[in-house]
PDB file of C-alpha atoms in Angstrom:
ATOM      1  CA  UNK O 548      72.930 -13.134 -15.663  1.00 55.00           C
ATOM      2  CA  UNK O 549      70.589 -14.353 -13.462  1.00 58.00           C
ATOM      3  CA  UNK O 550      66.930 -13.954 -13.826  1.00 56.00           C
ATOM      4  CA  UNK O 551      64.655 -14.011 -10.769  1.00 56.00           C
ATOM      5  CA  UNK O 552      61.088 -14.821 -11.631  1.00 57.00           C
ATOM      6  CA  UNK O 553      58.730 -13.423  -9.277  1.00 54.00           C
ATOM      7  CA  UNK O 554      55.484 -14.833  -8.248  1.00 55.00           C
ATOM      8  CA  UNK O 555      52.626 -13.368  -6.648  1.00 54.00           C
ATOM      9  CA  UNK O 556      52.753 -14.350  -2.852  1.00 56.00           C
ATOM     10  CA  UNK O 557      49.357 -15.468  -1.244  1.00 53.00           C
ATOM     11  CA  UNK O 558      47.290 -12.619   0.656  1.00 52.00           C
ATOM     12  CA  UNK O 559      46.108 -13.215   4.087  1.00 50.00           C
ATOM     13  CA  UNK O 560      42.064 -13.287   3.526  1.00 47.00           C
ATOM     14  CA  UNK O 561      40.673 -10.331   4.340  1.00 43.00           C
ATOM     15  CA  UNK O 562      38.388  -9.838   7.354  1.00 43.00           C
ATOM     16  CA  UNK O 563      34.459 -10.216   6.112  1.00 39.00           C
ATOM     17  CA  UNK O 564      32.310  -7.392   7.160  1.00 41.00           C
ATOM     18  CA  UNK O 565      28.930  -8.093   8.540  1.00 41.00           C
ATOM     19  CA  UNK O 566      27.653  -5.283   5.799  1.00 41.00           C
ATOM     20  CA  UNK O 567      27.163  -8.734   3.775  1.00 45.00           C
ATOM     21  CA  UNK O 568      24.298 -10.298   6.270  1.00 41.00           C
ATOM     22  CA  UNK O 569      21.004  -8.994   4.514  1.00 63.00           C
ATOM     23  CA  UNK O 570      18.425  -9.789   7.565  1.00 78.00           C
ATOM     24  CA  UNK O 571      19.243  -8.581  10.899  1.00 85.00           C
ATOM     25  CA  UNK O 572      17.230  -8.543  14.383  1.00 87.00           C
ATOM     26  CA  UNK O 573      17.526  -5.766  17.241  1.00 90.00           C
ATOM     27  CA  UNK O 574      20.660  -5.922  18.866  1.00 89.00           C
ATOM     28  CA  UNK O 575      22.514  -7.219  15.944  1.00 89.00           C
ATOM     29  CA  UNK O 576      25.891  -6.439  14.832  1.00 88.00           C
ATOM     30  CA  UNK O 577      25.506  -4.541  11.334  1.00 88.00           C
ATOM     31  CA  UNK O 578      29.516  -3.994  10.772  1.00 87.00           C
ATOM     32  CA  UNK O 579      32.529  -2.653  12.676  1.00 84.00           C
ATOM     33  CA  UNK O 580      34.503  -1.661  10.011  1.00 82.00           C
ATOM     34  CA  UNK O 581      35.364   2.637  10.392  1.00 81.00           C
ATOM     35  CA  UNK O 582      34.278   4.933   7.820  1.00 83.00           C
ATOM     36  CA  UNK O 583      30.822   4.153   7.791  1.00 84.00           C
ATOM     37  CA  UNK O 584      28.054   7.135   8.044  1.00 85.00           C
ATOM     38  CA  UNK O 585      24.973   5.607  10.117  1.00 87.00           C
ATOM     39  CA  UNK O 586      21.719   5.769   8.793  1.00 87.00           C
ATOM     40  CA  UNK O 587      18.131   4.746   9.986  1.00 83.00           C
ATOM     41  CA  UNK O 588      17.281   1.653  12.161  1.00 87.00           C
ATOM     42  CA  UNK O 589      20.869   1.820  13.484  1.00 91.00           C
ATOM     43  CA  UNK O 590      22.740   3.256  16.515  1.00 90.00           C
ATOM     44  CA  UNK O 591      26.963   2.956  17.512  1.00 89.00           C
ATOM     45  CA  UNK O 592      27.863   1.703  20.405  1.00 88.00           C
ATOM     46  CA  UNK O 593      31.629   0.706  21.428  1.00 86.00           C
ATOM     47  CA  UNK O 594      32.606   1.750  18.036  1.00 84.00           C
ATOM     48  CA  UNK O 595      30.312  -0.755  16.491  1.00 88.00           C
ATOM     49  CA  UNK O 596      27.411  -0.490  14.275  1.00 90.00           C
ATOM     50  CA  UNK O 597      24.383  -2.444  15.855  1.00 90.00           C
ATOM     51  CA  UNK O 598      20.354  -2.428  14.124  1.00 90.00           C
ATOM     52  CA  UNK O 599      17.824  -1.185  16.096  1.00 90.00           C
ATOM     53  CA  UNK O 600      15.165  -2.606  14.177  1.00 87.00           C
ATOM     54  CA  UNK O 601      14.578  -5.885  12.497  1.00 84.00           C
ATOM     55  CA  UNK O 602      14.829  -5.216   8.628  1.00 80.00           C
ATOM     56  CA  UNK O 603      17.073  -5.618   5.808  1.00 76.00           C
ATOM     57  CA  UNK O 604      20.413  -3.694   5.476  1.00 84.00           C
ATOM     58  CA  UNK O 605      21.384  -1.676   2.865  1.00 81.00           C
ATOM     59  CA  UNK O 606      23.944   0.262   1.665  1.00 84.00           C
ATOM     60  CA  UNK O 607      24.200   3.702  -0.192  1.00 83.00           C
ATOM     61  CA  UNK O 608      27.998   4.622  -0.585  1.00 83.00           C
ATOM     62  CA  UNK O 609      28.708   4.971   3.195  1.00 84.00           C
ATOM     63  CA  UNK O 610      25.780   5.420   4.786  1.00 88.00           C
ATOM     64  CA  UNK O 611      24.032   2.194   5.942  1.00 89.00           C
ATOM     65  CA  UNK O 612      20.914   1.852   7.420  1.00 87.00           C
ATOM     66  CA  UNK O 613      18.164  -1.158   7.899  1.00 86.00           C
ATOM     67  CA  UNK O 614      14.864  -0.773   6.453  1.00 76.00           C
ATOM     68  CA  UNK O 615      12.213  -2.538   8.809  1.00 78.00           C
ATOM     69  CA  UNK O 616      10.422  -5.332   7.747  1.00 71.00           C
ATOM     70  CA  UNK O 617       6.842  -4.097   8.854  1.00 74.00           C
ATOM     71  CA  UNK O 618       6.555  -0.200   9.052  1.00 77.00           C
ATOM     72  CA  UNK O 619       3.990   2.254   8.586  1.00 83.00           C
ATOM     73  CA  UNK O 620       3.226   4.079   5.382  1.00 87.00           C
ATOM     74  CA  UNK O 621       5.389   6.983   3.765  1.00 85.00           C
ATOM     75  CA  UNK O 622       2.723   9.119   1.618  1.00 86.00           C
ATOM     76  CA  UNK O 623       4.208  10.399  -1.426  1.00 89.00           C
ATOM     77  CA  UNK O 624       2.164  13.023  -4.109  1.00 92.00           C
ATOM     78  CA  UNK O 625       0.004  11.126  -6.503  1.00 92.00           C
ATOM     79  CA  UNK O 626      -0.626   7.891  -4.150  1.00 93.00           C
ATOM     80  CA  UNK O 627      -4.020   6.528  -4.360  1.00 95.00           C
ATOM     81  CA  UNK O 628      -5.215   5.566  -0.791  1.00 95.00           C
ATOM     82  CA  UNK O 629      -7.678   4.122   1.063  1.00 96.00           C
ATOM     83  CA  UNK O 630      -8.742   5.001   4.015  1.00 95.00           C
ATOM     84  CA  UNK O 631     -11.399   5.593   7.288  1.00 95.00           C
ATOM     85  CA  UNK O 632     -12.584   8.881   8.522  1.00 95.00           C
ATOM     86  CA  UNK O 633     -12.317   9.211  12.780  1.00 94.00           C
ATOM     87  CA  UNK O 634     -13.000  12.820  12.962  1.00 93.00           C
ATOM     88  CA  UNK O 635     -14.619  15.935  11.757  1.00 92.00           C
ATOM     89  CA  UNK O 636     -13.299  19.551  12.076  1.00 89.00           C
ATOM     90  CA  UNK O 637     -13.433  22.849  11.243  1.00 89.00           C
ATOM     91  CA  UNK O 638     -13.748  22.509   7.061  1.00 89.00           C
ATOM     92  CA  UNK O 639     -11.616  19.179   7.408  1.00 92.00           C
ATOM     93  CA  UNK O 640     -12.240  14.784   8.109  1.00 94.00           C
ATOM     94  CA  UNK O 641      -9.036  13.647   9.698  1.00 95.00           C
ATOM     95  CA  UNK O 642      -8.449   9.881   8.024  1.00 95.00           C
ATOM     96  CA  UNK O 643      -6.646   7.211   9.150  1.00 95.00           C
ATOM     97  CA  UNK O 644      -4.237   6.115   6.518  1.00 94.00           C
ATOM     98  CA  UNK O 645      -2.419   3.604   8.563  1.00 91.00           C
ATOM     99  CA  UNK O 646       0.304   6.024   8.401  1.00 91.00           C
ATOM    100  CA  UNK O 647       2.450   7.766  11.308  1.00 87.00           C
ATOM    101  CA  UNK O 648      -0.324  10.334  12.021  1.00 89.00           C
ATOM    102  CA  UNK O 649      -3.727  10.766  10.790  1.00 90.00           C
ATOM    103  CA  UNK O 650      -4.381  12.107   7.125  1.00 93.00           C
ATOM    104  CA  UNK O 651      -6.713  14.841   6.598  1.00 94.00           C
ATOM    105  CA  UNK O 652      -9.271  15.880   3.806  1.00 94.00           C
ATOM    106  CA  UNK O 653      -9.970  19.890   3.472  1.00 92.00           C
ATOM    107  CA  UNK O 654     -13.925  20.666   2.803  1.00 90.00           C
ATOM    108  CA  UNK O 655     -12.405  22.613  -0.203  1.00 88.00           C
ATOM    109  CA  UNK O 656     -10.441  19.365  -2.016  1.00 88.00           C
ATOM    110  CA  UNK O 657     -13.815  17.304  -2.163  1.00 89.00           C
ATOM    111  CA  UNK O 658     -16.131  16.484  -5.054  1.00 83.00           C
ATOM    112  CA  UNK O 659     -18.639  18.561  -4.854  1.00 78.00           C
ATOM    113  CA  UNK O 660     -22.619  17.041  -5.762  1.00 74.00           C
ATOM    114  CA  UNK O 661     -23.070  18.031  -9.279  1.00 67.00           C
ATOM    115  CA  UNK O 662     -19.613  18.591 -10.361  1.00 67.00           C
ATOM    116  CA  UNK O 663     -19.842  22.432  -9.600  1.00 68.00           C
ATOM    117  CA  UNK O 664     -16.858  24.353  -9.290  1.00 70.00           C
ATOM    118  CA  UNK O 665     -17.300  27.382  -6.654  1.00 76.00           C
ATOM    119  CA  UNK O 666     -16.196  28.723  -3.619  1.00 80.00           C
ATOM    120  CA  UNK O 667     -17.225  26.608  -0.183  1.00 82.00           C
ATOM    121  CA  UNK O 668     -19.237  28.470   1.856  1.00 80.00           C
ATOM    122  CA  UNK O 669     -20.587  28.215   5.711  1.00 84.00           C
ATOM    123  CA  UNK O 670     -23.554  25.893   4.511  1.00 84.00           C
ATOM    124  CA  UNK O 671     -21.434  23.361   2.918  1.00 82.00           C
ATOM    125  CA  UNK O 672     -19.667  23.225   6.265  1.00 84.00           C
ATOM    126  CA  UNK O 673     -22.795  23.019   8.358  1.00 86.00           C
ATOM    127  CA  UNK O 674     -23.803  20.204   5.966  1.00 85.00           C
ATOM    128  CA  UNK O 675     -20.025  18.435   6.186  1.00 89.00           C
ATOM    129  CA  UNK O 676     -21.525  15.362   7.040  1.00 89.00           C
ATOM    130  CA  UNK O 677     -24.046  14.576   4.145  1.00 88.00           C
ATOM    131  CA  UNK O 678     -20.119  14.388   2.661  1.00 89.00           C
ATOM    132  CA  UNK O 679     -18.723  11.607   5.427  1.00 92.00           C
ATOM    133  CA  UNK O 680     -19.229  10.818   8.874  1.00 92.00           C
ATOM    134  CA  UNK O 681     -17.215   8.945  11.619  1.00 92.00           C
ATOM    135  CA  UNK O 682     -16.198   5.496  10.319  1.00 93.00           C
ATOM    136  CA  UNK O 683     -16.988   5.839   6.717  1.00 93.00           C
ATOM    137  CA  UNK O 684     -14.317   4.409   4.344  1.00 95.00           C
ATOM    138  CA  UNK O 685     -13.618   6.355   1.656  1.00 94.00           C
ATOM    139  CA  UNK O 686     -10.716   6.270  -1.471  1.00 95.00           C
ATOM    140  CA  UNK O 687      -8.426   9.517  -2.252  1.00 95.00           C
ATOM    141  CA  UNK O 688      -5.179  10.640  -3.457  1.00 95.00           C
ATOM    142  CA  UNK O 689      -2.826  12.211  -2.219  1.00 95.00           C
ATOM    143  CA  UNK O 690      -2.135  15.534  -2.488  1.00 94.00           C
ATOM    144  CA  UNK O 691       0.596  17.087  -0.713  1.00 93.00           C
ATOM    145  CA  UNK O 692       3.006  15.708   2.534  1.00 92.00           C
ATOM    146  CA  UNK O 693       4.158  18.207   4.610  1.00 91.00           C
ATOM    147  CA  UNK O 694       7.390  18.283   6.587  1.00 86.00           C
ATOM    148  CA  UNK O 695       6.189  16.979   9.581  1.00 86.00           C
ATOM    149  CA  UNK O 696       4.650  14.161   7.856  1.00 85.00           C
ATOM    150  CA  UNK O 697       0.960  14.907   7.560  1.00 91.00           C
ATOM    151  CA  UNK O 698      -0.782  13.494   4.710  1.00 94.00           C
ATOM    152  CA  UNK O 699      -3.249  15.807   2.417  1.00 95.00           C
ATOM    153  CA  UNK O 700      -6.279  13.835   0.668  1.00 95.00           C
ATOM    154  CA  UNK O 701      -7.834  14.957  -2.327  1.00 93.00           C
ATOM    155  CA  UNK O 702     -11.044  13.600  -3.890  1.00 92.00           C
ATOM    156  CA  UNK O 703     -11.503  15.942  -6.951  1.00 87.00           C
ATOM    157  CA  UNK O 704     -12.793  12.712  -9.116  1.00 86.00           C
ATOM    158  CA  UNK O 705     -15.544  10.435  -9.363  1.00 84.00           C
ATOM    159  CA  UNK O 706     -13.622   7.582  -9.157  1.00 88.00           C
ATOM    160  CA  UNK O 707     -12.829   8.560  -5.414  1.00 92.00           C
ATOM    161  CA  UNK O 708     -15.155   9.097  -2.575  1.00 90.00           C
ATOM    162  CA  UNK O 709     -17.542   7.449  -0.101  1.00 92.00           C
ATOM    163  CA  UNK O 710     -16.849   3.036  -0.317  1.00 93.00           C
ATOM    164  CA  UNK O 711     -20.025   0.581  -0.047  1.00 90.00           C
ATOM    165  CA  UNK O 712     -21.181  -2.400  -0.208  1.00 89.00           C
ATOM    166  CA  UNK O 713     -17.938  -3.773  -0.304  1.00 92.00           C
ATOM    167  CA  UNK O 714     -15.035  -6.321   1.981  1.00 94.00           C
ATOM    168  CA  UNK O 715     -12.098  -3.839   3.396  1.00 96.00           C
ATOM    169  CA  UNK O 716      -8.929  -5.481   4.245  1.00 95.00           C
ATOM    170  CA  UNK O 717      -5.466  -4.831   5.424  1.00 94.00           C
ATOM    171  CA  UNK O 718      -2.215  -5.995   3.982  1.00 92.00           C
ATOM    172  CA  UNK O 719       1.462  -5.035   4.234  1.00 88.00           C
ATOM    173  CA  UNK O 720       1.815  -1.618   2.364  1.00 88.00           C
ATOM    174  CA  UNK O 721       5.527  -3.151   1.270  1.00 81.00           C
ATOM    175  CA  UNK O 722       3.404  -5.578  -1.047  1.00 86.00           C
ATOM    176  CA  UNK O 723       1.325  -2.931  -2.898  1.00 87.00           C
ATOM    177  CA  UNK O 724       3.801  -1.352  -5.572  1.00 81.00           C
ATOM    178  CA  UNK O 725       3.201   1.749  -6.957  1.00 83.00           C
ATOM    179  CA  UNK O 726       1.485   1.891 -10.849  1.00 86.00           C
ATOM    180  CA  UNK O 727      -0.129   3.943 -12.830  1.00 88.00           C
ATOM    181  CA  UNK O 728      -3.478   1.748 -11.698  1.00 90.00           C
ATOM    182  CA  UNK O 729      -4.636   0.838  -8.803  1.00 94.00           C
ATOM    183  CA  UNK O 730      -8.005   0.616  -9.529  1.00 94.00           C
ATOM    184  CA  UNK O 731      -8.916  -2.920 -10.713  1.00 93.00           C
ATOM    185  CA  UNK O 732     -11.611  -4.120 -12.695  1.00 93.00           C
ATOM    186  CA  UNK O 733     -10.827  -8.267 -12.662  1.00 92.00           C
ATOM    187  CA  UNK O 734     -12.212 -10.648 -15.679  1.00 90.00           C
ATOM    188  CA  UNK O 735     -14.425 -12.207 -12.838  1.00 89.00           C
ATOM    189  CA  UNK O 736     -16.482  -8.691 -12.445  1.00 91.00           C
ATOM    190  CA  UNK O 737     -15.093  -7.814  -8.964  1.00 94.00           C
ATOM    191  CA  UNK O 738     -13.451  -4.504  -9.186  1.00 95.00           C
ATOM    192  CA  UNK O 739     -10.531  -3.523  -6.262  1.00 95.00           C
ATOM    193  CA  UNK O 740      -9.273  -0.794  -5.111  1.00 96.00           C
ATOM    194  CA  UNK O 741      -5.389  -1.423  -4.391  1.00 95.00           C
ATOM    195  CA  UNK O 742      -4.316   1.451  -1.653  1.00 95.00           C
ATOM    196  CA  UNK O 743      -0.756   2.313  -1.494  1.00 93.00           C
ATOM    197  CA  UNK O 744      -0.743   2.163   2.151  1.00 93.00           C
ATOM    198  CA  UNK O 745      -1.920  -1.247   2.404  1.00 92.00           C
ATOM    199  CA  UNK O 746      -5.689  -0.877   2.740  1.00 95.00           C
ATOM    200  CA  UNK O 747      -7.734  -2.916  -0.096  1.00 96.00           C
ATOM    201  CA  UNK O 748     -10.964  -2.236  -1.038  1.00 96.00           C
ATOM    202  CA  UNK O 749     -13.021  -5.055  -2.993  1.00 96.00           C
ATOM    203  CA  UNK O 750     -16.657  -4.841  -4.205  1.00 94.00           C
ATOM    204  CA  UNK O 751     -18.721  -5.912  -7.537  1.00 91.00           C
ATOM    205  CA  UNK O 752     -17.345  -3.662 -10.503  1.00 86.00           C
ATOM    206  CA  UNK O 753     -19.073  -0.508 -11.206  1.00 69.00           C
ATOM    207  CA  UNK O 754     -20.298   1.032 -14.958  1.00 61.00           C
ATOM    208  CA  UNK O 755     -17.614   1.820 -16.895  1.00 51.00           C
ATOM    209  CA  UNK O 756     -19.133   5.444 -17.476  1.00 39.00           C
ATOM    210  CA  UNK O 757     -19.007   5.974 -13.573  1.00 42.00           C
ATOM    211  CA  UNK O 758     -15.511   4.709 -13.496  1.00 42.00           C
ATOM    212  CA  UNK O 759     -14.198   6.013 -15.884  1.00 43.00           C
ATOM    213  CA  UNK O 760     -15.473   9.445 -15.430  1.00 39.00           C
ATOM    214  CA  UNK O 761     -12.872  12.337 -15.333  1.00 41.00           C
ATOM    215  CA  UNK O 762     -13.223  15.792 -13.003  1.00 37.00           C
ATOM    216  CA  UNK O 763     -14.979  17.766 -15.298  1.00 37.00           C
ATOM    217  CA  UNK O 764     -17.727  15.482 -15.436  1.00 39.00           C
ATOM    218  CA  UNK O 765     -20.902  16.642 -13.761  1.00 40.00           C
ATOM    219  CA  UNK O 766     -21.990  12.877 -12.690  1.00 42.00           C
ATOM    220  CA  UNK O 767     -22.420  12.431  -8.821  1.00 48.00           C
ATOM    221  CA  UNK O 768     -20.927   9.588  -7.862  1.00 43.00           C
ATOM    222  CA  UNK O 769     -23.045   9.475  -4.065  1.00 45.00           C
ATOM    223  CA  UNK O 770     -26.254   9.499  -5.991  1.00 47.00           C
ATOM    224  CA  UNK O 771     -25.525   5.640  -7.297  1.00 50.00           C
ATOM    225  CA  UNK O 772     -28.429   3.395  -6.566  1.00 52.00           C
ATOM    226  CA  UNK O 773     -26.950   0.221  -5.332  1.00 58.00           C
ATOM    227  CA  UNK O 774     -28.341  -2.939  -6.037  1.00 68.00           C
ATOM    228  CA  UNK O 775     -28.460  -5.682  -3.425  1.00 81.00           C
ATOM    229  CA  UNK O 776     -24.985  -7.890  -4.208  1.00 84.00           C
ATOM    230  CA  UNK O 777     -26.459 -11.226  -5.054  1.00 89.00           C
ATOM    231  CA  UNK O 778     -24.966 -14.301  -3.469  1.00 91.00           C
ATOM    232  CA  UNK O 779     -23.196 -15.214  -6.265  1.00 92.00           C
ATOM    233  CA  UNK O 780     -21.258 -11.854  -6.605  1.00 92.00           C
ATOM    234  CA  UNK O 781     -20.699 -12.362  -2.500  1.00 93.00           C
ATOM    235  CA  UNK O 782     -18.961 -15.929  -3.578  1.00 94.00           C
ATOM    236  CA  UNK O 783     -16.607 -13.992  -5.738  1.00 94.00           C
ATOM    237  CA  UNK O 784     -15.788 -11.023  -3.617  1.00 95.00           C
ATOM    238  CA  UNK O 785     -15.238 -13.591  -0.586  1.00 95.00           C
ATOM    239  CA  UNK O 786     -12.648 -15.561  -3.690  1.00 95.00           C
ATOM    240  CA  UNK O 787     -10.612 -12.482  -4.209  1.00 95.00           C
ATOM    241  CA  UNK O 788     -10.777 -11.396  -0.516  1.00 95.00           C
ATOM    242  CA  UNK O 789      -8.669 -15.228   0.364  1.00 95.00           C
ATOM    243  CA  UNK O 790      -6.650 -14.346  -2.767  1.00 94.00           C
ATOM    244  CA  UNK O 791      -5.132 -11.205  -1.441  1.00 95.00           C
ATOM    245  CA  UNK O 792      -4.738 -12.806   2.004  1.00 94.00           C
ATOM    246  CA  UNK O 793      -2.687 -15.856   0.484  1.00 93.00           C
ATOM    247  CA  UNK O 794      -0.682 -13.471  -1.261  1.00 92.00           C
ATOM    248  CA  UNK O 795       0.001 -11.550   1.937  1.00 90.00           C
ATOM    249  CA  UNK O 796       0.921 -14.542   3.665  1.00 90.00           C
ATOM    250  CA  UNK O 797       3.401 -15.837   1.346  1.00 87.00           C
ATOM    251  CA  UNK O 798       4.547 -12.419   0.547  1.00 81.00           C
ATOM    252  CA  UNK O 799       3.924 -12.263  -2.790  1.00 86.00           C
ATOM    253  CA  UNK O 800       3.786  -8.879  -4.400  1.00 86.00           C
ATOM    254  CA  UNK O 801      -0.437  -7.810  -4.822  1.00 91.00           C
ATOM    255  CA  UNK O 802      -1.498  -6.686  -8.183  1.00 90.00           C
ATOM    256  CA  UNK O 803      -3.779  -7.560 -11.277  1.00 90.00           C
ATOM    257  CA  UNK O 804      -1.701 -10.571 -12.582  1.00 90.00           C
ATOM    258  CA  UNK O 805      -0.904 -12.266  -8.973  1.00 91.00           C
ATOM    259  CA  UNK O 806      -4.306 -12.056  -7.965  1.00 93.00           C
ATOM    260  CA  UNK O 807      -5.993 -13.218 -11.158  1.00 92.00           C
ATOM    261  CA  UNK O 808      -2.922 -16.122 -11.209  1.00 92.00           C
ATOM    262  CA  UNK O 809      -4.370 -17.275  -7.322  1.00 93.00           C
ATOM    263  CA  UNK O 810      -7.821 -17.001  -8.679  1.00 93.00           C
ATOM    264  CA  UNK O 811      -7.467 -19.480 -11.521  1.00 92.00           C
ATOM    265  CA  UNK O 812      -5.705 -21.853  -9.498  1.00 92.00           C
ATOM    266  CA  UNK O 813      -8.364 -21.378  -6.764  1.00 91.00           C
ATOM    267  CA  UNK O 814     -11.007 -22.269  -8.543  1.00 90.00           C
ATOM    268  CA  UNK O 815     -10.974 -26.592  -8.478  1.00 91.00           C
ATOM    269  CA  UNK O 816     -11.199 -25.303  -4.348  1.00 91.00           C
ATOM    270  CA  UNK O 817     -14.047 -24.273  -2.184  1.00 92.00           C
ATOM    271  CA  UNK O 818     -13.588 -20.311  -0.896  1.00 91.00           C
ATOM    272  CA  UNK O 819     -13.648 -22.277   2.801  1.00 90.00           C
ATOM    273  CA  UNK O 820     -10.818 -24.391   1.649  1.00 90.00           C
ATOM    274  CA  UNK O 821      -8.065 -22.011  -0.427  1.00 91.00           C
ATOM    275  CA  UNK O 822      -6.600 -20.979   3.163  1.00 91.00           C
ATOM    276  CA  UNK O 823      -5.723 -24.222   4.190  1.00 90.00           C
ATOM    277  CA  UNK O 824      -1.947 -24.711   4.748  1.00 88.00           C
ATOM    278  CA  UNK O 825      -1.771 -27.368   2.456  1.00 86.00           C
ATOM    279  CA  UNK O 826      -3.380 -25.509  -0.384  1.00 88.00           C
ATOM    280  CA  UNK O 827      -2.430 -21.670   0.184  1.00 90.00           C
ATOM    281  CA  UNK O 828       1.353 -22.267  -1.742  1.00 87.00           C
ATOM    282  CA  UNK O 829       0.035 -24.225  -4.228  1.00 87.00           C
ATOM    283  CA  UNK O 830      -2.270 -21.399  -5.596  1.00 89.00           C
ATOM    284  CA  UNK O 831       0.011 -18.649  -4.991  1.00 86.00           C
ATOM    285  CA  UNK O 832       2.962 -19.585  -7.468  1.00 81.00           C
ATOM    286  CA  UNK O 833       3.335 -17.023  -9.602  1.00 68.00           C
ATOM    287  CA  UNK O 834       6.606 -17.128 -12.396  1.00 58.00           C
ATOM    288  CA  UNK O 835       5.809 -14.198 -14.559  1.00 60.00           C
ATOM    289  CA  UNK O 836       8.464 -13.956 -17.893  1.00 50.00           C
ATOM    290  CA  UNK O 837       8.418 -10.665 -17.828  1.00 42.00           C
ATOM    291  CA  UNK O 838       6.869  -9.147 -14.907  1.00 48.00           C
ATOM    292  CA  UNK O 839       7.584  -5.188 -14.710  1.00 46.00           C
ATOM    293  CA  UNK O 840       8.168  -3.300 -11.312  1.00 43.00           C
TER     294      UNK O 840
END
């Protein structure tokens, strides 16, 4: 009897798919394999998927779409937010939010002076701008996003409202992660404000009672009486402000730890000097253990 052994014969390799390539650039090929759904950032043309957009690719069963490198920011219920007031309306500040459109703050979903709870009336409207004016930055939450993308502020808290005496900055909102706190208070004594869509607030830290305060609370957070920031404190805001900006430039994801990390390492350097090319990767290498998202 004869026994045939048989042996597994050698496939041809299979054709790779471009769905591997995890950067692409306008123009690009993404895949031309059938089958696939298209998503965002991508168009077909000649049967082929090609990116419209410079971003990453990714994958979600068959739909494939590229997620841009830079964008704009996506509001989302509970972000905190900082942000610049261009306009006032009818019982409304519109504020930009570096988003897609404008945000916009109701006369009804402010603190109130006091902490009163009533009804707004025509006076408080008449007097909207004892509130915020044109160009005023202020902090918020948000609220609600509508369906056609518009933003709804909130600043029923003292620990949001009017910002002063302060350094505003702007950073890739794709660095700020959300957390359950992105209000700051650093072991230097500079406390920052971390905005979801990229907008960074840093100033000397505030009471605890102020900060701390809850809704209910009938402190008035406008009727602080702020001190002149002493040239010292100025050092240290200016310290943190290069610290956020050599995190943005190397990409390094912004909260408590990195920027605490930078500002130990930063400190055998003059503020003038922790930009340099030279010294901005040395002070922004950060290998956490156990860092969470």
């Amino acid at each position: 009897m004869n026994v045939e052994i048989l042996t597994p014969q050698p496939q041809p390799p299979k054709k790779k798919s471009r769905i591997n390539v995890q950067h692409v650039m306008p123009g690009d090929i993404v895949t031309t394999e059938v089958g696939f759904m298209r998503g965002h950032g991508t168009f077909v043309e000649e049967d082929k998927l090609i990116a419209s957009v410079s971003g990453i690719v990714e994958r979600v069963d068959k739909l494939i779409s590229v997620r841009p490198l830079r964008s704009r920011y996506t509001g989302e219920v509970g972000d905190v937010v900082v942000g610049r007031v261009t306009e006032l309306g009818p019982k409304r500040w519109r504020v930009e939010l570096n988003a897609r459109q404008e945000g916009q703050l109701l006369l009804s979903a402010i603190h109130l002076p006091g902490g009163v709870q009533r009804r707004r009336t025509q006076s408080d409207e008449l007097h909207m701008r004892e509130f915020f004016t044109e160009n005023d930055l202020i902090s918020a939450e948000v609220q609600a996003v509508y369906s056609d993308g518009l933003i709804a502020l909130h600043t029923r808290s003292l620990k949001y409202g009017k910002l002063e005496n302060g350094h505003f900055m702007t950073v890739s909102p794709a660095l700020i992660k959300r957390s359950k706190n992105h209000f700051i208070h650093l072991e230097c004594g500079i406390h920052v404000i971390l905005g979801t869509n990229g907008y960074v607030w840093i100033t000397e830290s505030v009471p605890h009672a102020v900060a701390s305060s809850d809704v209910s609370g009938d402190q008035d957070i406008s009727a602080k009486v702020y001190k002149v920031i002493t040239a010292e404190v100025r050092e240290k805001i200016a310290r943190v402000a290069n610290c956020v900006t050599a995190l943005a430039h190397c990409n390094v994801s912004i909260h408590a730890d990195t920027i605490m990390n930078t500002y130990s390492k930063s400190s055998v350097l003059k503020t003038k000097d922790m930009l340099k090319p030279e010294k901005i990767y040395t002070i922004t290498q950060y290998n956490p253990k156990n860092e969470e998202e």
